[in-house]
């Protein structure tokens, strides 16, 4: 679980960096936006899978 959480944080940071590069460099708007959306989507799906697995485990 901790490894998946770390990867998710890295993907969210990569999405933020892509969006910021799209704002800073006007020539990279399309590339930065597409990469940002891709990283954000993968991170959200990974987080959703982690939450679904976590909610299925039995708690003491």
GROMACS .gro file of N, CA, C and O in nm:
model
  240
    1UNK      N    1   0.082  -0.119   0.000
    1UNK     CA    2   0.000   0.000   0.000
    1UNK      C    3   0.087   0.126   0.000
    1UNK      O    4   0.054   0.222  -0.067
    2UNK      N    5   0.194   0.124   0.075
    2UNK     CA    6   0.279   0.242   0.085
    2UNK      C    7   0.348   0.272  -0.049
    2UNK      O    8   0.362   0.387  -0.086
    3UNK      N    9   0.385   0.167  -0.120
    3UNK     CA   10   0.451   0.184  -0.249
    3UNK      C   11   0.354   0.245  -0.350
    3UNK      O   12   0.392   0.335  -0.427
    4UNK      N   13   0.230   0.201  -0.350
    4UNK     CA   14   0.129   0.255  -0.441
    4UNK      C   15   0.102   0.402  -0.408
    4UNK      O   16   0.088   0.485  -0.498
    5UNK      N   17   0.097   0.434  -0.281
    5UNK     CA   18   0.075   0.572  -0.240
    5UNK      C   19   0.189   0.662  -0.284
    5UNK      O   20   0.167   0.775  -0.329
    6UNK      N   21   0.312   0.615  -0.274
    6UNK     CA   22   0.428   0.692  -0.316
    6UNK      C   23   0.425   0.715  -0.467
    6UNK      O   24   0.452   0.826  -0.514
    7UNK      N   25   0.390   0.612  -0.543
    7UNK     CA   26   0.381   0.625  -0.688
    7UNK      C   27   0.270   0.723  -0.725
    7UNK      O   28   0.286   0.805  -0.817
    8UNK      N   29   0.159   0.719  -0.653
    8UNK     CA   30   0.049   0.811  -0.679
    8UNK      C   31   0.091   0.956  -0.655
    8UNK      O   32   0.060   1.045  -0.734
    9UNK      N   33   0.164   0.980  -0.547
    9UNK     CA   34   0.212   1.115  -0.519
    9UNK      C   35   0.307   1.162  -0.629
    9UNK      O   36   0.299   1.277  -0.674
   10UNK      N   37   0.395   1.075  -0.674
   10UNK     CA   38   0.486   1.112  -0.782
   10UNK      C   39   0.410   1.145  -0.910
   10UNK      O   40   0.446   1.238  -0.984
   11UNK      N   41   0.305   1.070  -0.939
   11UNK     CA   42   0.225   1.098  -1.058
   11UNK      C   43   0.150   1.230  -1.046
   11UNK      O   44   0.140   1.305  -1.145
   12UNK      N   45   0.097   1.261  -0.928
   12UNK     CA   46   0.032   1.390  -0.908
   12UNK      C   47   0.132   1.505  -0.925
   12UNK      O   48   0.101   1.608  -0.985
   13UNK      N   49   0.253   1.487  -0.873
   13UNK     CA   50   0.356   1.590  -0.890
   13UNK      C   51   0.399   1.604  -1.035
   13UNK      O   52   0.425   1.715  -1.083
   14UNK      N   53   0.406   1.493  -1.107
   14UNK     CA   54   0.439   1.498  -1.250
   14UNK      C   55   0.330   1.571  -1.328
   14UNK      O   56   0.359   1.648  -1.421
   15UNK      N   57   0.204   1.550  -1.291
   15UNK     CA   58   0.095   1.621  -1.356
   15UNK      C   59   0.104   1.770  -1.329
   15UNK      O   60   0.086   1.853  -1.419
   16UNK      N   61   0.135   1.807  -1.206
   16UNK     CA   62   0.150   1.947  -1.171
   16UNK      C   63   0.265   2.011  -1.248
   16UNK      O   64   0.253   2.122  -1.301
   17UNK      N   65   0.376   1.940  -1.258
   17UNK     CA   66   0.491   1.991  -1.333
   17UNK      C   67   0.458   2.007  -1.482
   17UNK      O   68   0.500   2.105  -1.545
   18UNK      N   69   0.381   1.914  -1.537
   18UNK     CA   70   0.342   1.924  -1.677
   18UNK      C   71   0.252   2.044  -1.701
   18UNK      O   72   0.268   2.117  -1.800
   19UNK      N   73   0.155   2.065  -1.612
   19UNK     CA   74   0.067   2.180  -1.626
   19UNK      C   75   0.144   2.311  -1.611
   19UNK      O   76   0.119   2.408  -1.682
   20UNK      N   77   0.238   2.314  -1.517
   20UNK     CA   78   0.317   2.435  -1.497
   20UNK      C   79   0.406   2.464  -1.618
   20UNK      O   80   0.421   2.579  -1.658
   21UNK      N   81   0.463   2.361  -1.679
   21UNK     CA   82   0.545   2.383  -1.798
   21UNK      C   83   0.458   2.431  -1.914
   21UNK      O   84   0.504   2.509  -1.998
   22UNK      N   85   0.333   2.387  -1.918
   22UNK     CA   86   0.242   2.435  -2.023
   22UNK      C   87   0.211   2.582  -2.005
   22UNK      O   88   0.195   2.655  -2.103
   23UNK      N   89   0.203   2.630  -1.881
   23UNK     CA   90   0.177   2.771  -1.858
   23UNK      C   91   0.301   2.857  -1.880
   23UNK      O   92   0.292   2.970  -1.927
   24UNK      N   93   0.417   2.805  -1.846
   24UNK     CA   94   0.540   2.883  -1.857
   24UNK      C   95   0.586   2.894  -2.003
   24UNK      O   96   0.625   3.000  -2.049
   25UNK      N   97   0.584   2.783  -2.076
   25UNK     CA   98   0.630   2.781  -2.214
   25UNK      C   99   0.510   2.768  -2.308
   25UNK      O  100   0.450   2.661  -2.319
   26UNK      N  101   0.475   2.875  -2.378
   26UNK     CA  102   0.357   2.871  -2.466
   26UNK      C  103   0.366   2.767  -2.577
   26UNK      O  104   0.264   2.717  -2.624
   27UNK      N  105   0.486   2.730  -2.618
   27UNK     CA  106   0.500   2.630  -2.724
   27UNK      C  107   0.467   2.489  -2.677
   27UNK      O  108   0.443   2.400  -2.758
   28UNK      N  109   0.466   2.467  -2.547
   28UNK     CA  110   0.440   2.334  -2.492
   28UNK      C  111   0.300   2.320  -2.433
   28UNK      O  112   0.276   2.231  -2.351
   29UNK      N  113   0.208   2.405  -2.475
   29UNK     CA  114   0.074   2.402  -2.416
   29UNK      C  115   0.005   2.268  -2.444
   29UNK      O  116  -0.048   2.204  -2.353
   30UNK      N  117   0.009   2.225  -2.567
   30UNK     CA  118  -0.060   2.099  -2.603
   30UNK      C  119   0.009   1.979  -2.539
   30UNK      O  120  -0.056   1.894  -2.477
   31UNK      N  121   0.141   1.973  -2.548
   31UNK     CA  122   0.215   1.860  -2.491
   31UNK      C  123   0.203   1.857  -2.339
   31UNK      O  124   0.178   1.752  -2.280
   32UNK      N  125   0.223   1.973  -2.275
   32UNK     CA  126   0.214   1.978  -2.129
   32UNK      C  127   0.074   1.947  -2.079
   32UNK      O  128   0.057   1.878  -1.979
   33UNK      N  129  -0.026   1.996  -2.151
   33UNK     CA  130  -0.164   1.967  -2.112
   33UNK      C  131  -0.198   1.820  -2.126
   33UNK      O  132  -0.262   1.761  -2.038
   34UNK      N  133  -0.156   1.760  -2.236
   34UNK     CA  134  -0.186   1.618  -2.259
   34UNK      C  135  -0.113   1.530  -2.157
   34UNK      O  136  -0.172   1.435  -2.103
   35UNK      N  137   0.013   1.561  -2.131
   35UNK     CA  138   0.087   1.483  -2.031
   35UNK      C  139   0.028   1.502  -1.892
   35UNK      O  140   0.020   1.407  -1.814
   36UNK      N  141  -0.012   1.625  -1.861
   36UNK     CA  142  -0.073   1.652  -1.731
   36UNK      C  143  -0.201   1.574  -1.711
   36UNK      O  144  -0.224   1.515  -1.606
   37UNK      N  145  -0.285   1.572  -1.814
   37UNK     CA  146  -0.411   1.498  -1.805
   37UNK      C  147  -0.383   1.347  -1.795
   37UNK      O  148  -0.450   1.276  -1.718
   38UNK      N  149  -0.284   1.300  -1.869
   38UNK     CA  150  -0.249   1.158  -1.865
   38UNK      C  151  -0.200   1.118  -1.725
   38UNK      O  152  -0.248   1.020  -1.667
   39UNK      N  153  -0.105   1.196  -1.670
   39UNK     CA  154  -0.053   1.165  -1.537
   39UNK      C  155  -0.162   1.176  -1.431
   39UNK      O  156  -0.171   1.094  -1.340
   40UNK      N  157  -0.246   1.277  -1.443
   40UNK     CA  158  -0.354   1.296  -1.346
   40UNK      C  159  -0.455   1.181  -1.353
   40UNK      O  160  -0.500   1.132  -1.249
   41UNK      N  161  -0.487   1.136  -1.473
   41UNK     CA  162  -0.580   1.024  -1.488
   41UNK      C  163  -0.525   0.894  -1.432
   41UNK      O  164  -0.595   0.820  -1.363
   42UNK      N  165  -0.399   0.867  -1.460
   42UNK     CA  166  -0.337   0.744  -1.408
   42UNK      C  167  -0.331   0.749  -1.256
   42UNK      O  168  -0.360   0.649  -1.188
   43UNK      N  169  -0.294   0.865  -1.200
   43UNK     CA  170  -0.286   0.877  -1.054
   43UNK      C  171  -0.423   0.861  -0.990
   43UNK      O  172  -0.436   0.796  -0.886
   44UNK      N  173  -0.526   0.918  -1.051
   44UNK     CA  174  -0.661   0.906  -0.996
   44UNK      C  175  -0.710   0.761  -1.002
   44UNK      O  176  -0.772   0.711  -0.906
   45UNK      N  177  -0.683   0.692  -1.112
   45UNK     CA  178  -0.722   0.551  -1.121
   45UNK      C  179  -0.647   0.465  -1.020
   45UNK      O  180  -0.706   0.377  -0.957
   46UNK      N  181  -0.520   0.491  -1.004
   46UNK     CA  182  -0.439   0.416  -0.907
   46UNK      C  183  -0.490   0.440  -0.766
   46UNK      O  184  -0.499   0.347  -0.685
   47UNK      N  185  -0.524   0.564  -0.736
   47UNK     CA  186  -0.577   0.597  -0.604
   47UNK      C  187  -0.714   0.531  -0.582
   47UNK      O  188  -0.742   0.481  -0.472
   48UNK      N  189  -0.796   0.527  -0.685
   48UNK     CA  190  -0.928   0.463  -0.674
   48UNK      C  191  -0.913   0.313  -0.648
   48UNK      O  192  -0.986   0.255  -0.567
   49UNK      N  193  -0.820   0.249  -0.716
   49UNK     CA  194  -0.797   0.106  -0.696
   49UNK      C  195  -0.747   0.081  -0.555
   49UNK      O  196  -0.790  -0.013  -0.486
   50UNK      N  197  -0.657   0.167  -0.506
   50UNK     CA  198  -0.604   0.151  -0.371
   50UNK      C  199  -0.715   0.168  -0.267
   50UNK      O  200  -0.722   0.091  -0.170
   51UNK      N  201  -0.802   0.265  -0.286
   51UNK     CA  202  -0.912   0.286  -0.191
   51UNK      C  203  -1.009   0.170  -0.195
   51UNK      O  204  -1.059   0.125  -0.091
   52UNK      N  205  -1.038   0.117  -0.314
   52UNK     CA  206  -1.129   0.004  -0.326
   52UNK      C  207  -1.072  -0.120  -0.256
   52UNK      O  208  -1.145  -0.191  -0.187
   53UNK      N  209  -0.943  -0.145  -0.273
   53UNK     CA  210  -0.881  -0.259  -0.206
   53UNK      C  211  -0.879  -0.239  -0.056
   53UNK      O  212  -0.899  -0.332   0.021
   54UNK      N  213  -0.856  -0.117  -0.012
   54UNK     CA  214  -0.848  -0.087   0.131
   54UNK      C  215  -0.985  -0.102   0.198
   54UNK      O  216  -0.993  -0.149   0.310
   55UNK      N  217  -1.091  -0.063   0.128
   55UNK     CA  218  -1.223  -0.072   0.188
   55UNK      C  219  -1.274  -0.217   0.195
   55UNK      O  220  -1.364  -0.247   0.272
   56UNK      N  221  -1.216  -0.306   0.115
   56UNK     CA  222  -1.258  -0.445   0.118
   56UNK      C  223  -1.190  -0.526   0.228
   56UNK      O  224  -1.236  -0.633   0.264
   57UNK      N  225  -1.081  -0.473   0.284
   57UNK     CA  226  -1.011  -0.547   0.389
   57UNK      C  227  -1.086  -0.538   0.520
   57UNK      O  228  -1.153  -0.439   0.548
   58UNK      N  229  -1.074  -0.641   0.598
   58UNK     CA  230  -1.143  -0.647   0.726
   58UNK      C  231  -1.067  -0.565   0.829
   58UNK      O  232  -0.945  -0.574   0.841
   59UNK      N  233  -1.139  -0.486   0.905
   59UNK     CA  234  -1.077  -0.405   1.009
   59UNK      C  235  -1.103  -0.465   1.144
   59UNK      O  236  -1.208  -0.522   1.171
   60UNK      N  237  -1.006  -0.453   1.229
   60UNK     CA  238  -1.017  -0.510   1.365
   60UNK      C  239  -1.064  -0.404   1.460
   60UNK      O  240  -1.022  -0.295   1.462
   0.00000   0.00000   0.00000
